[in-house]
Amino acid sequence: MLRTKIAGLGHYVPERIVKNEELESVMDTTNEWIIERTGIQERRFAKKHEETTTTMGAQAALAAIADAGITKEDVDFIVFATLSPDYYFPGCGVLVQRELGIAAQEVGALDIRNQCSGFIYGLSVADQFIRTGTYKNILLIGAEMHTMGLDFSTRGRAVSVIFGDGAGAVILQPTEEEDQGILTTHLHSNGTHAEELAMMNPGSHGGHHHEDREQFGFGDGDFEPIFLTQKMYSDGLQFPYMNGKHVFKFAVRKFPEVIQEGLEEAGLAPSDIDLLIPHQANLRISQYVQKVLQLRDDQVFNNIQKYGNTTAASIPIALNEARETGKVKRGDLICLAAFGSGFTWGSALLRW
Ligand code: ACO
């Protein structure tokens, strides 16, 4: 039976380290508050005007391509997951193809808009293409340049202290080895919670999903754009919004549920997991999930302390760091899981 294996891995984080103390100088926050609520000590900031979500994704991709021992011309499909694309459209899939200098190959490029679970959704889609024999070298990237649009004033502190920039990538290939590759993927969503963690503007909603339409300051003319109004801009409604407590409540329920779902399908138990790599949303969420699943410290990998929450990039960055530090070995049972905006969530179980 054909399975999908991760044949190459790479990640890229910008050089500039921003410690919590530096944030204290631009907003009313403290190192202690951030560490206590999120576990984050520092994050990376991309170099504005020089680095973008695409360029960081390309760096991670080149590392993954080299790690897989292939050339970039061997890539036969691209999947790019991000919530912070270079352009509203077109997506980063085609931009990274151009950045890598392989546009002439004219391979397909798919953009995934599933925020924190984007990498898991991308992995699941790529897995279907590989198992059906459609593609042999899929490049899957998760990358974010959150700092392009966070509110670093005190008004935005509950969100902006959490996020950081970075990128991770994998090369996915078919394998016929019995004891290797992706065993299960499970994807879920519940749009009831769409506005609880969202960046709603610019957009076409025109107030449709909101009881208070006035808050957006729309004009009435047929020929007036509604995607971004002056009032939205002056009220800071172009920034991401998060109902932190609501997100926490669902995350700590859905993470264990979707992990158990994968384990049950594979006939395995939490004790069989060699390494759980949760999306690095918040250290408190990861610790809660670890407790519910009764996992030991050495069964869970976290690096949010160094990078903050890098959304679609967090799992591939963490997976690569775990491997670099010898925590991922051939034959290990690896569990990847994510929960986030949408709400969307998912898990993937794989044998390394
Ligand atoms: N520094 C200092 N004080 C702050 C900050 C900050 N950065 N942010 C908020 N506060 C203040 C608030 O203004 C509030 O003050 P008040 O009591 O005077 O009104 C107080 O801290 C408590 O605010 P809450 O929002 O109630 O804080 P809470 O205890 O819920 O913690 C947090 C916020 C950390 C976001 C929490 O809700 C949480 O962990 N949520 C999970 C969501 C999450 O981590 N998401 C990650 C990204 S989404 C994803 O990847 C799934």
mmCIF file of C-alpha atoms and ligand atoms in Angstrom:
data_model
loop_
_atom_site.group_PDB
_atom_site.id
_atom_site.type_symbol
_atom_site.label_atom_id
_atom_site.label_comp_id
_atom_site.label_asym_id
_atom_site.label_seq_id
_atom_site.Cartn_x
_atom_site.Cartn_y
_atom_site.Cartn_z
ATOM 1 C CA MET A 1 0.000 0.000 0.000
ATOM 2 C CA LEU A 2 1.268 3.447 -0.921
ATOM 3 C CA ARG A 3 1.723 5.804 2.037
ATOM 4 C CA THR A 4 2.991 9.367 2.348
ATOM 5 C CA LYS A 5 6.247 10.044 4.141
ATOM 6 C CA ILE A 6 7.969 13.256 5.121
ATOM 7 C CA ALA A 7 11.140 12.967 3.053
ATOM 8 C CA GLY A 8 12.563 16.405 3.832
ATOM 9 C CA LEU A 9 12.117 19.096 6.458
ATOM 10 C CA GLY A 10 13.255 22.686 6.804
ATOM 11 C CA HIS A 11 12.463 25.860 8.652
ATOM 12 C CA TYR A 12 13.376 29.512 8.631
ATOM 13 C CA VAL A 13 12.977 32.148 11.296
ATOM 14 C CA PRO A 14 14.013 35.796 10.929
ATOM 15 C CA GLU A 15 17.140 36.921 12.767
ATOM 16 C CA ARG A 16 15.548 39.632 14.870
ATOM 17 C CA ILE A 17 14.598 38.401 18.341
ATOM 18 C CA VAL A 18 12.028 40.471 20.235
ATOM 19 C CA LYS A 19 11.927 39.708 23.936
ATOM 20 C CA ASN A 20 8.921 40.420 26.132
ATOM 21 C CA GLU A 21 10.835 43.267 27.779
ATOM 22 C CA GLU A 22 11.009 45.045 24.414
ATOM 23 C CA LEU A 23 7.228 44.909 24.135
ATOM 24 C CA GLU A 24 7.013 46.585 27.574
ATOM 25 C CA SER A 25 8.466 49.686 25.934
ATOM 26 C CA VAL A 26 5.691 50.034 23.316
ATOM 27 C CA MET A 27 2.579 48.905 25.254
ATOM 28 C CA ASP A 28 1.304 48.473 28.782
ATOM 29 C CA THR A 29 2.376 44.874 29.394
ATOM 30 C CA THR A 30 4.893 42.935 31.468
ATOM 31 C CA ASN A 31 7.248 40.036 30.890
ATOM 32 C CA GLU A 32 5.574 38.291 33.848
ATOM 33 C CA TRP A 33 2.032 38.638 32.400
ATOM 34 C CA ILE A 34 3.096 37.232 29.036
ATOM 35 C CA ILE A 35 5.042 34.298 30.496
ATOM 36 C CA GLU A 36 2.330 33.417 33.009
ATOM 37 C CA ARG A 37 -0.526 33.407 30.443
ATOM 38 C CA THR A 38 1.270 32.122 27.340
ATOM 39 C CA GLY A 39 4.723 30.741 28.206
ATOM 40 C CA ILE A 40 6.239 32.987 25.506
ATOM 41 C CA GLN A 41 9.611 34.594 26.266
ATOM 42 C CA GLU A 42 10.524 35.909 22.834
ATOM 43 C CA ARG A 43 9.452 35.834 19.194
ATOM 44 C CA ARG A 44 10.971 36.700 15.799
ATOM 45 C CA PHE A 45 10.133 39.729 13.683
ATOM 46 C CA ALA A 46 10.662 39.605 9.926
ATOM 47 C CA LYS A 47 12.559 42.458 8.269
ATOM 48 C CA LYS A 48 9.804 44.656 6.825
ATOM 49 C CA HIS A 49 10.139 45.522 3.105
ATOM 50 C CA GLU A 50 12.801 42.832 2.654
ATOM 51 C CA GLU A 51 11.178 39.684 4.013
ATOM 52 C CA THR A 52 7.647 38.504 3.358
ATOM 53 C CA THR A 53 5.601 35.401 4.089
ATOM 54 C CA THR A 54 6.646 34.110 0.669
ATOM 55 C CA THR A 55 10.381 34.774 1.037
ATOM 56 C CA MET A 56 10.440 33.082 4.450
ATOM 57 C CA GLY A 57 8.457 30.171 3.001
ATOM 58 C CA ALA A 58 10.989 29.918 0.163
ATOM 59 C CA GLN A 59 13.900 29.735 2.624
ATOM 60 C CA ALA A 60 12.193 26.922 4.528
ATOM 61 C CA ALA A 61 11.357 25.200 1.228
ATOM 62 C CA LEU A 62 14.969 25.280 0.016
ATOM 63 C CA ALA A 63 16.083 23.664 3.276
ATOM 64 C CA ALA A 64 13.397 20.957 2.973
ATOM 65 C CA ILE A 65 14.298 20.309 -0.685
ATOM 66 C CA ALA A 66 17.999 19.913 0.201
ATOM 67 C CA ASP A 67 17.087 17.690 3.150
ATOM 68 C CA ALA A 68 15.046 15.420 0.867
ATOM 69 C CA GLY A 69 17.981 15.157 -1.542
ATOM 70 C CA ILE A 70 15.953 16.385 -4.513
ATOM 71 C CA THR A 71 16.198 19.488 -6.681
ATOM 72 C CA LYS A 72 13.558 22.216 -6.750
ATOM 73 C CA GLU A 73 12.710 21.166 -10.311
ATOM 74 C CA ASP A 74 11.587 17.793 -8.898
ATOM 75 C CA VAL A 75 8.731 19.465 -6.987
ATOM 76 C CA ASP A 76 5.517 18.469 -8.787
ATOM 77 C CA PHE A 77 2.931 20.263 -6.606
ATOM 78 C CA ILE A 78 2.957 23.125 -4.109
ATOM 79 C CA VAL A 79 0.683 23.630 -1.110
ATOM 80 C CA PHE A 80 1.049 26.886 0.845
ATOM 81 C CA ALA A 81 -0.736 27.488 4.151
ATOM 82 C CA THR A 82 -0.844 30.984 5.642
ATOM 83 C CA LEU A 83 -3.194 33.584 7.129
ATOM 84 C CA SER A 84 -0.792 36.435 6.419
ATOM 85 C CA PRO A 85 -0.220 36.304 2.650
ATOM 86 C CA ASP A 86 1.877 38.816 0.693
ATOM 87 C CA TYR A 87 -1.186 39.757 -1.344
ATOM 88 C CA TYR A 88 -4.942 39.476 -0.818
ATOM 89 C CA PHE A 89 -4.734 37.679 -4.149
ATOM 90 C CA PRO A 90 -2.988 35.867 -5.777
ATOM 91 C CA GLY A 91 -1.880 33.587 -2.968
ATOM 92 C CA CYS A 92 1.608 32.671 -1.786
ATOM 93 C CA GLY A 93 1.595 29.362 -3.703
ATOM 94 C CA VAL A 94 2.367 31.017 -7.020
ATOM 95 C CA LEU A 95 4.619 33.631 -5.426
ATOM 96 C CA VAL A 96 6.815 30.988 -3.813
ATOM 97 C CA GLN A 97 6.952 29.086 -7.089
ATOM 98 C CA ARG A 98 8.333 32.248 -8.706
ATOM 99 C CA GLU A 99 10.625 33.001 -5.754
ATOM 100 C CA LEU A 100 12.130 29.520 -6.052
ATOM 101 C CA GLY A 101 12.697 30.064 -9.777
ATOM 102 C CA ILE A 102 10.549 27.123 -10.852
ATOM 103 C CA ALA A 103 7.641 28.972 -12.456
ATOM 104 C CA ALA A 104 8.637 27.554 -15.852
ATOM 105 C CA GLN A 105 7.693 24.072 -14.590
ATOM 106 C CA GLU A 106 4.070 25.301 -14.331
ATOM 107 C CA VAL A 107 3.187 22.803 -11.587
ATOM 108 C CA GLY A 108 -0.027 23.322 -9.621
ATOM 109 C CA ALA A 109 -0.002 25.580 -6.560
ATOM 110 C CA LEU A 110 -2.728 25.440 -3.909
ATOM 111 C CA ASP A 111 -3.311 27.981 -1.133
ATOM 112 C CA ILE A 112 -4.732 26.815 2.172
ATOM 113 C CA ARG A 113 -6.629 29.293 4.349
ATOM 114 C CA ASN A 114 -7.123 27.321 7.516
ATOM 115 C CA GLN A 115 -5.068 29.448 9.867
ATOM 116 C CA CYS A 116 -3.654 27.476 12.837
ATOM 117 C CA SER A 117 -4.710 24.133 11.353
ATOM 118 C CA GLY A 118 -3.469 25.070 7.848
ATOM 119 C CA PHE A 119 -0.460 22.770 7.984
ATOM 120 C CA ILE A 120 -2.580 19.759 9.037
ATOM 121 C CA TYR A 121 -5.160 20.524 6.337
ATOM 122 C CA GLY A 122 -2.343 20.856 3.793
ATOM 123 C CA LEU A 123 -0.793 17.599 4.942
ATOM 124 C CA SER A 124 -4.096 15.793 4.582
ATOM 125 C CA VAL A 125 -4.704 17.154 1.064
ATOM 126 C CA ALA A 126 -1.152 16.282 -0.011
ATOM 127 C CA ASP A 127 -1.546 12.810 1.500
ATOM 128 C CA GLN A 128 -4.535 12.118 -0.782
ATOM 129 C CA PHE A 129 -2.563 13.180 -3.879
ATOM 130 C CA ILE A 130 0.431 11.028 -2.933
ATOM 131 C CA ARG A 131 -1.580 7.912 -2.028
ATOM 132 C CA THR A 132 -3.481 8.054 -5.305
ATOM 133 C CA GLY A 133 -0.168 8.249 -7.171
ATOM 134 C CA THR A 134 -0.904 11.712 -8.585
ATOM 135 C CA TYR A 135 2.284 13.424 -7.329
ATOM 136 C CA LYS A 136 5.691 12.244 -6.114
ATOM 137 C CA ASN A 137 7.304 15.333 -4.543
ATOM 138 C CA ILE A 138 4.839 17.709 -2.925
ATOM 139 C CA LEU A 139 6.224 20.845 -1.297
ATOM 140 C CA LEU A 140 4.060 21.827 1.678
ATOM 141 C CA ILE A 141 4.822 25.160 3.346
ATOM 142 C CA GLY A 142 3.384 26.864 6.419
ATOM 143 C CA ALA A 143 4.566 30.460 6.794
ATOM 144 C CA GLU A 144 3.460 33.634 8.542
ATOM 145 C CA MET A 145 4.493 37.249 8.726
ATOM 146 C CA HIS A 146 2.141 38.238 11.524
ATOM 147 C CA THR A 147 4.005 41.448 12.233
ATOM 148 C CA MET A 148 2.722 42.890 8.944
ATOM 149 C CA GLY A 149 -0.470 43.818 10.770
ATOM 150 C CA LEU A 150 -0.608 43.500 14.543
ATOM 151 C CA ASP A 151 -1.679 46.308 16.841
ATOM 152 C CA PHE A 152 1.374 46.927 19.008
ATOM 153 C CA SER A 153 -0.376 49.621 21.052
ATOM 154 C CA THR A 154 -1.926 48.770 24.435
ATOM 155 C CA ARG A 155 -5.288 48.377 22.647
ATOM 156 C CA GLY A 156 -4.019 45.273 20.830
ATOM 157 C CA ARG A 157 -1.860 43.767 23.584
ATOM 158 C CA ALA A 158 -3.994 40.671 24.264
ATOM 159 C CA VAL A 159 -3.332 39.488 20.701
ATOM 160 C CA SER A 160 -0.050 41.046 19.592
ATOM 161 C CA VAL A 161 2.138 39.625 22.385
ATOM 162 C CA ILE A 162 1.254 36.080 21.292
ATOM 163 C CA PHE A 163 2.303 36.019 17.639
ATOM 164 C CA GLY A 164 5.621 35.768 15.816
ATOM 165 C CA ASP A 165 7.003 35.332 12.286
ATOM 166 C CA GLY A 166 8.538 32.253 10.682
ATOM 167 C CA ALA A 167 8.179 29.423 8.184
ATOM 168 C CA GLY A 168 8.424 25.656 7.969
ATOM 169 C CA ALA A 169 8.286 23.281 5.008
ATOM 170 C CA VAL A 170 8.228 19.597 4.186
ATOM 171 C CA ILE A 171 8.708 17.488 1.080
ATOM 172 C CA LEU A 172 6.172 14.664 0.891
ATOM 173 C CA GLN A 173 6.869 11.521 -1.083
ATOM 174 C CA PRO A 174 5.294 8.093 -1.550
ATOM 175 C CA THR A 175 6.704 5.133 0.355
ATOM 176 C CA GLU A 176 5.909 1.453 0.215
ATOM 177 C CA GLU A 177 7.523 0.738 3.568
ATOM 178 C CA GLU A 178 4.984 -0.964 5.849
ATOM 179 C CA ASP A 179 6.229 0.806 8.972
ATOM 180 C CA GLN A 180 6.557 4.367 7.704
ATOM 181 C CA GLY A 181 4.418 7.314 6.709
ATOM 182 C CA ILE A 182 1.114 8.990 7.487
ATOM 183 C CA LEU A 183 -1.320 6.609 9.189
ATOM 184 C CA THR A 184 -4.319 8.882 9.703
ATOM 185 C CA THR A 185 -5.473 12.462 9.247
ATOM 186 C CA HIS A 186 -8.687 13.926 10.659
ATOM 187 C CA LEU A 187 -10.081 17.366 9.861
ATOM 188 C CA HIS A 188 -12.917 19.273 11.537
ATOM 189 C CA SER A 189 -14.505 22.698 11.621
ATOM 190 C CA ASN A 190 -17.347 24.574 13.285
ATOM 191 C CA GLY A 191 -18.167 27.932 11.712
ATOM 192 C CA THR A 192 -20.424 28.952 14.600
ATOM 193 C CA HIS A 193 -17.295 30.440 16.149
ATOM 194 C CA ALA A 194 -15.983 32.234 13.051
ATOM 195 C CA GLU A 195 -15.808 35.704 14.618
ATOM 196 C CA GLU A 196 -14.235 34.575 17.931
ATOM 197 C CA LEU A 197 -10.760 34.544 16.383
ATOM 198 C CA ALA A 198 -10.723 36.508 13.181
ATOM 199 C CA MET A 199 -9.392 39.295 11.048
ATOM 200 C CA MET A 200 -12.613 40.407 9.361
ATOM 201 C CA ASN A 201 -11.451 43.452 7.455
ATOM 202 C CA PRO A 202 -10.795 44.039 4.656
ATOM 203 C CA GLY A 203 -13.587 41.797 3.410
ATOM 204 C CA SER A 204 -16.883 41.565 1.544
ATOM 205 C CA HIS A 205 -19.096 40.980 4.616
ATOM 206 C CA GLY A 206 -20.566 44.489 4.525
ATOM 207 C CA GLY A 207 -21.820 43.940 8.075
ATOM 208 C CA HIS A 208 -23.805 40.839 7.088
ATOM 209 C CA HIS A 209 -22.599 38.615 9.930
ATOM 210 C CA HIS A 210 -22.910 41.356 12.537
ATOM 211 C CA GLU A 211 -25.851 42.731 14.528
ATOM 212 C CA ASP A 212 -24.285 46.171 14.751
ATOM 213 C CA ARG A 213 -23.590 47.193 11.172
ATOM 214 C CA GLU A 214 -22.983 50.797 12.177
ATOM 215 C CA GLN A 215 -19.690 49.938 13.843
ATOM 216 C CA PHE A 216 -18.044 49.557 10.432
ATOM 217 C CA GLY A 217 -19.027 52.964 9.034
ATOM 218 C CA PHE A 218 -20.281 51.817 5.621
ATOM 219 C CA GLY A 219 -21.656 54.324 3.114
ATOM 220 C CA ASP A 220 -24.794 53.507 1.123
ATOM 221 C CA GLY A 221 -23.729 54.044 -2.473
ATOM 222 C CA ASP A 222 -23.689 51.083 -4.859
ATOM 223 C CA PHE A 223 -20.347 52.227 -6.160
ATOM 224 C CA GLU A 224 -18.709 52.701 -2.785
ATOM 225 C CA PRO A 225 -16.172 50.058 -1.689
ATOM 226 C CA ILE A 226 -17.037 48.274 1.567
ATOM 227 C CA PHE A 227 -13.923 46.204 2.134
ATOM 228 C CA LEU A 228 -12.212 48.814 4.311
ATOM 229 C CA THR A 229 -13.780 52.024 5.578
ATOM 230 C CA GLN A 230 -12.218 55.009 7.291
ATOM 231 C CA LYS A 231 -14.115 54.124 10.500
ATOM 232 C CA MET A 232 -12.777 50.562 10.496
ATOM 233 C CA TYR A 233 -9.314 51.978 10.170
ATOM 234 C CA SER A 234 -9.676 54.603 12.895
ATOM 235 C CA ASP A 235 -11.292 52.086 15.301
ATOM 236 C CA GLY A 236 -8.592 49.472 14.679
ATOM 237 C CA LEU A 237 -11.042 47.002 13.119
ATOM 238 C CA GLN A 238 -8.461 46.002 10.518
ATOM 239 C CA PHE A 239 -6.535 44.137 13.226
ATOM 240 C CA PRO A 240 -7.123 40.534 14.318
ATOM 241 C CA TYR A 241 -9.647 39.969 17.112
ATOM 242 C CA MET A 242 -9.510 37.110 19.610
ATOM 243 C CA ASN A 243 -11.900 36.098 22.364
ATOM 244 C CA GLY A 244 -9.095 34.476 24.340
ATOM 245 C CA LYS A 245 -11.185 32.697 26.967
ATOM 246 C CA HIS A 246 -13.559 31.245 24.351
ATOM 247 C CA VAL A 247 -10.626 30.004 22.237
ATOM 248 C CA PHE A 248 -8.980 28.439 25.287
ATOM 249 C CA LYS A 249 -12.169 26.606 26.297
ATOM 250 C CA PHE A 250 -12.653 24.969 22.877
ATOM 251 C CA ALA A 251 -8.968 24.355 22.198
ATOM 252 C CA VAL A 252 -8.463 22.264 25.326
ATOM 253 C CA ARG A 253 -11.509 20.154 24.398
ATOM 254 C CA LYS A 254 -10.941 19.727 20.666
ATOM 255 C CA PHE A 255 -7.189 19.023 20.735
ATOM 256 C CA PRO A 256 -7.565 15.818 22.837
ATOM 257 C CA GLU A 257 -10.724 14.779 20.948
ATOM 258 C CA VAL A 258 -9.095 14.873 17.508
ATOM 259 C CA ILE A 259 -5.921 13.201 18.774
ATOM 260 C CA GLN A 260 -7.991 10.376 20.305
ATOM 261 C CA GLU A 261 -9.908 10.061 17.035
ATOM 262 C CA GLY A 262 -6.668 9.399 15.134
ATOM 263 C CA LEU A 263 -5.348 7.000 17.764
ATOM 264 C CA GLU A 264 -8.597 5.021 17.805
ATOM 265 C CA GLU A 265 -8.601 4.636 14.036
ATOM 266 C CA ALA A 266 -5.027 3.346 14.169
ATOM 267 C CA GLY A 267 -5.798 1.041 17.117
ATOM 268 C CA LEU A 268 -3.370 2.924 19.349
ATOM 269 C CA ALA A 269 -3.443 4.745 22.697
ATOM 270 C CA PRO A 270 -1.900 8.004 23.985
ATOM 271 C CA SER A 271 0.798 5.931 25.708
ATOM 272 C CA ASP A 272 1.957 4.756 22.232
ATOM 273 C CA ILE A 273 2.802 8.304 21.128
ATOM 274 C CA ASP A 274 6.545 8.901 21.014
ATOM 275 C CA LEU A 275 6.140 12.619 20.353
ATOM 276 C CA LEU A 276 3.119 14.913 20.246
ATOM 277 C CA ILE A 277 3.778 18.158 18.402
ATOM 278 C CA PRO A 278 0.812 20.412 19.035
ATOM 279 C CA HIS A 279 0.320 23.632 17.113
ATOM 280 C CA GLN A 280 2.131 26.141 19.288
ATOM 281 C CA ALA A 281 -0.910 28.218 20.212
ATOM 282 C CA ASN A 282 -0.146 28.875 23.845
ATOM 283 C CA LEU A 283 1.986 26.870 26.295
ATOM 284 C CA ARG A 284 -0.956 26.709 28.716
ATOM 285 C CA ILE A 285 -3.108 25.033 26.065
ATOM 286 C CA SER A 286 -0.364 22.474 25.281
ATOM 287 C CA GLN A 287 0.133 21.719 28.973
ATOM 288 C CA TYR A 288 -3.602 21.228 29.471
ATOM 289 C CA VAL A 289 -3.767 18.836 26.500
ATOM 290 C CA GLN A 290 -0.765 16.922 27.857
ATOM 291 C CA LYS A 291 -2.536 16.539 31.198
ATOM 292 C CA VAL A 292 -5.832 15.353 29.667
ATOM 293 C CA LEU A 293 -4.002 12.718 27.572
ATOM 294 C CA GLN A 294 -1.768 11.804 30.539
ATOM 295 C CA LEU A 295 1.415 12.245 28.517
ATOM 296 C CA ARG A 296 4.874 12.511 30.070
ATOM 297 C CA ASP A 297 6.981 15.649 29.455
ATOM 298 C CA ASP A 298 9.245 13.754 27.040
ATOM 299 C CA GLN A 299 6.200 12.854 24.883
ATOM 300 C CA VAL A 300 5.354 16.488 24.068
ATOM 301 C CA PHE A 301 7.440 19.042 22.173
ATOM 302 C CA ASN A 302 6.991 22.784 22.705
ATOM 303 C CA ASN A 303 9.069 25.676 21.416
ATOM 304 C CA ILE A 304 6.544 28.528 21.678
ATOM 305 C CA GLN A 305 8.815 29.967 24.370
ATOM 306 C CA LYS A 306 11.270 31.020 21.611
ATOM 307 C CA TYR A 307 9.020 31.847 18.674
ATOM 308 C CA GLY A 308 5.565 32.774 19.962
ATOM 309 C CA ASN A 309 2.607 31.481 17.981
ATOM 310 C CA THR A 310 3.556 31.228 14.300
ATOM 311 C CA THR A 311 0.165 29.790 13.233
ATOM 312 C CA ALA A 312 0.529 27.689 10.030
ATOM 313 C CA ALA A 313 4.311 27.568 10.513
ATOM 314 C CA SER A 314 4.359 26.367 14.110
ATOM 315 C CA ILE A 315 4.092 22.599 13.514
ATOM 316 C CA PRO A 316 6.754 22.277 10.783
ATOM 317 C CA ILE A 317 9.128 24.559 12.721
ATOM 318 C CA ALA A 318 8.629 22.480 15.872
ATOM 319 C CA LEU A 319 8.886 19.178 13.986
ATOM 320 C CA ASN A 320 12.192 20.232 12.452
ATOM 321 C CA GLU A 321 13.588 21.435 15.772
ATOM 322 C CA ALA A 322 12.477 18.224 17.459
ATOM 323 C CA ARG A 323 14.285 16.221 14.796
ATOM 324 C CA GLU A 324 17.394 18.409 15.021
ATOM 325 C CA THR A 325 17.563 17.760 18.761
ATOM 326 C CA GLY A 326 17.271 13.980 18.289
ATOM 327 C CA LYS A 327 13.684 13.716 19.521
ATOM 328 C CA VAL A 328 12.322 12.237 16.272
ATOM 329 C CA LYS A 329 13.763 8.880 15.202
ATOM 330 C CA ARG A 330 12.969 6.330 12.492
ATOM 331 C CA GLY A 331 9.948 4.254 13.559
ATOM 332 C CA ASP A 332 8.675 6.775 16.139
ATOM 333 C CA LEU A 333 4.935 7.419 16.345
ATOM 334 C CA ILE A 334 4.522 11.172 15.823
ATOM 335 C CA CYS A 335 1.241 12.944 16.438
ATOM 336 C CA LEU A 336 0.614 16.405 14.983
ATOM 337 C CA ALA A 337 -2.477 18.333 16.064
ATOM 338 C CA ALA A 338 -3.855 21.830 15.665
ATOM 339 C CA PHE A 339 -6.802 23.988 16.655
ATOM 340 C CA GLY A 340 -7.558 27.538 15.666
ATOM 341 C CA SER A 341 -9.543 30.188 13.866
ATOM 342 C CA GLY A 342 -12.740 29.049 12.172
ATOM 343 C CA PHE A 343 -12.871 27.140 14.404
ATOM 344 C CA THR A 344 -10.953 24.494 12.484
ATOM 345 C CA TRP A 345 -8.926 21.667 13.955
ATOM 346 C CA GLY A 346 -7.248 18.445 12.931
ATOM 347 C CA SER A 347 -4.681 15.763 13.675
ATOM 348 C CA ALA A 348 -2.211 13.592 11.796
ATOM 349 C CA LEU A 349 -0.566 10.400 13.040
ATOM 350 C CA LEU A 350 2.583 9.238 11.330
ATOM 351 C CA ARG A 351 5.407 6.729 11.670
ATOM 352 C CA TRP A 352 8.726 8.433 11.110
HETATM 353 N N1 ACO B 1 -0.324 42.467 29.084
HETATM 354 C C1 ACO B 1 -0.878 42.846 30.228
HETATM 355 N N2 ACO B 1 -2.205 42.750 30.476
HETATM 356 C C2 ACO B 1 -2.975 42.266 29.492
HETATM 357 C C3 ACO B 1 -2.457 41.874 28.255
HETATM 358 C C4 ACO B 1 -1.075 41.996 28.065
HETATM 359 N N3 ACO B 1 -0.462 41.632 26.927
HETATM 360 N N4 ACO B 1 -3.467 41.432 27.490
HETATM 361 C C5 ACO B 1 -4.591 41.548 28.212
HETATM 362 N N5 ACO B 1 -4.293 42.052 29.413
HETATM 363 C C6 ACO B 1 -5.178 42.362 30.515
HETATM 364 C C7 ACO B 1 -6.598 42.567 30.066
HETATM 365 O O1 ACO B 1 -6.779 43.874 29.609
HETATM 366 C C8 ACO B 1 -7.366 42.275 31.328
HETATM 367 O O2 ACO B 1 -7.287 43.398 32.155
HETATM 368 P P1 ACO B 1 -8.560 43.833 33.056
HETATM 369 O O3 ACO B 1 -8.797 42.659 33.958
HETATM 370 O O4 ACO B 1 -8.069 45.052 33.742
HETATM 371 O O5 ACO B 1 -9.669 44.035 32.089
HETATM 372 C C9 ACO B 1 -6.543 41.173 31.971
HETATM 373 O O6 ACO B 1 -5.250 41.228 31.374
HETATM 374 C C10 ACO B 1 -7.130 39.804 31.735
HETATM 375 O O7 ACO B 1 -7.528 39.747 30.386
HETATM 376 P P2 ACO B 1 -8.186 38.507 29.773
HETATM 377 O O8 ACO B 1 -8.386 38.677 28.325
HETATM 378 O O9 ACO B 1 -9.354 38.130 30.631
HETATM 379 O O10 ACO B 1 -7.001 37.516 29.994
HETATM 380 P P3 ACO B 1 -7.035 36.001 30.077
HETATM 381 O O11 ACO B 1 -6.781 35.580 31.451
HETATM 382 O O12 ACO B 1 -8.186 35.408 29.344
HETATM 383 O O13 ACO B 1 -5.736 35.705 29.218
HETATM 384 C C11 ACO B 1 -5.159 34.916 27.068
HETATM 385 C C12 ACO B 1 -5.652 36.083 27.864
HETATM 386 C C13 ACO B 1 -3.708 34.638 27.451
HETATM 387 C C14 ACO B 1 -5.179 35.288 25.598
HETATM 388 C C15 ACO B 1 -6.049 33.717 27.396
HETATM 389 O O14 ACO B 1 -7.393 34.013 27.184
HETATM 390 C C16 ACO B 1 -5.689 32.530 26.638
HETATM 391 O O15 ACO B 1 -4.728 31.852 26.943
HETATM 392 N N6 ACO B 1 -6.485 32.249 25.585
HETATM 393 C C17 ACO B 1 -6.233 31.209 24.646
HETATM 394 C C18 ACO B 1 -6.110 31.807 23.331
HETATM 395 C C19 ACO B 1 -4.773 31.695 22.767
HETATM 396 O O16 ACO B 1 -3.776 31.450 23.369
HETATM 397 N N7 ACO B 1 -4.746 31.839 21.498
HETATM 398 C C20 ACO B 1 -3.546 31.679 20.801
HETATM 399 C C21 ACO B 1 -3.745 32.116 19.424
HETATM 400 S S1 ACO B 1 -5.062 31.330 18.661
HETATM 401 C C22 ACO B 1 -4.590 29.811 18.289
HETATM 402 O O17 ACO B 1 -3.495 29.606 17.862
HETATM 403 C C23 ACO B 1 -5.532 28.755 18.545
#
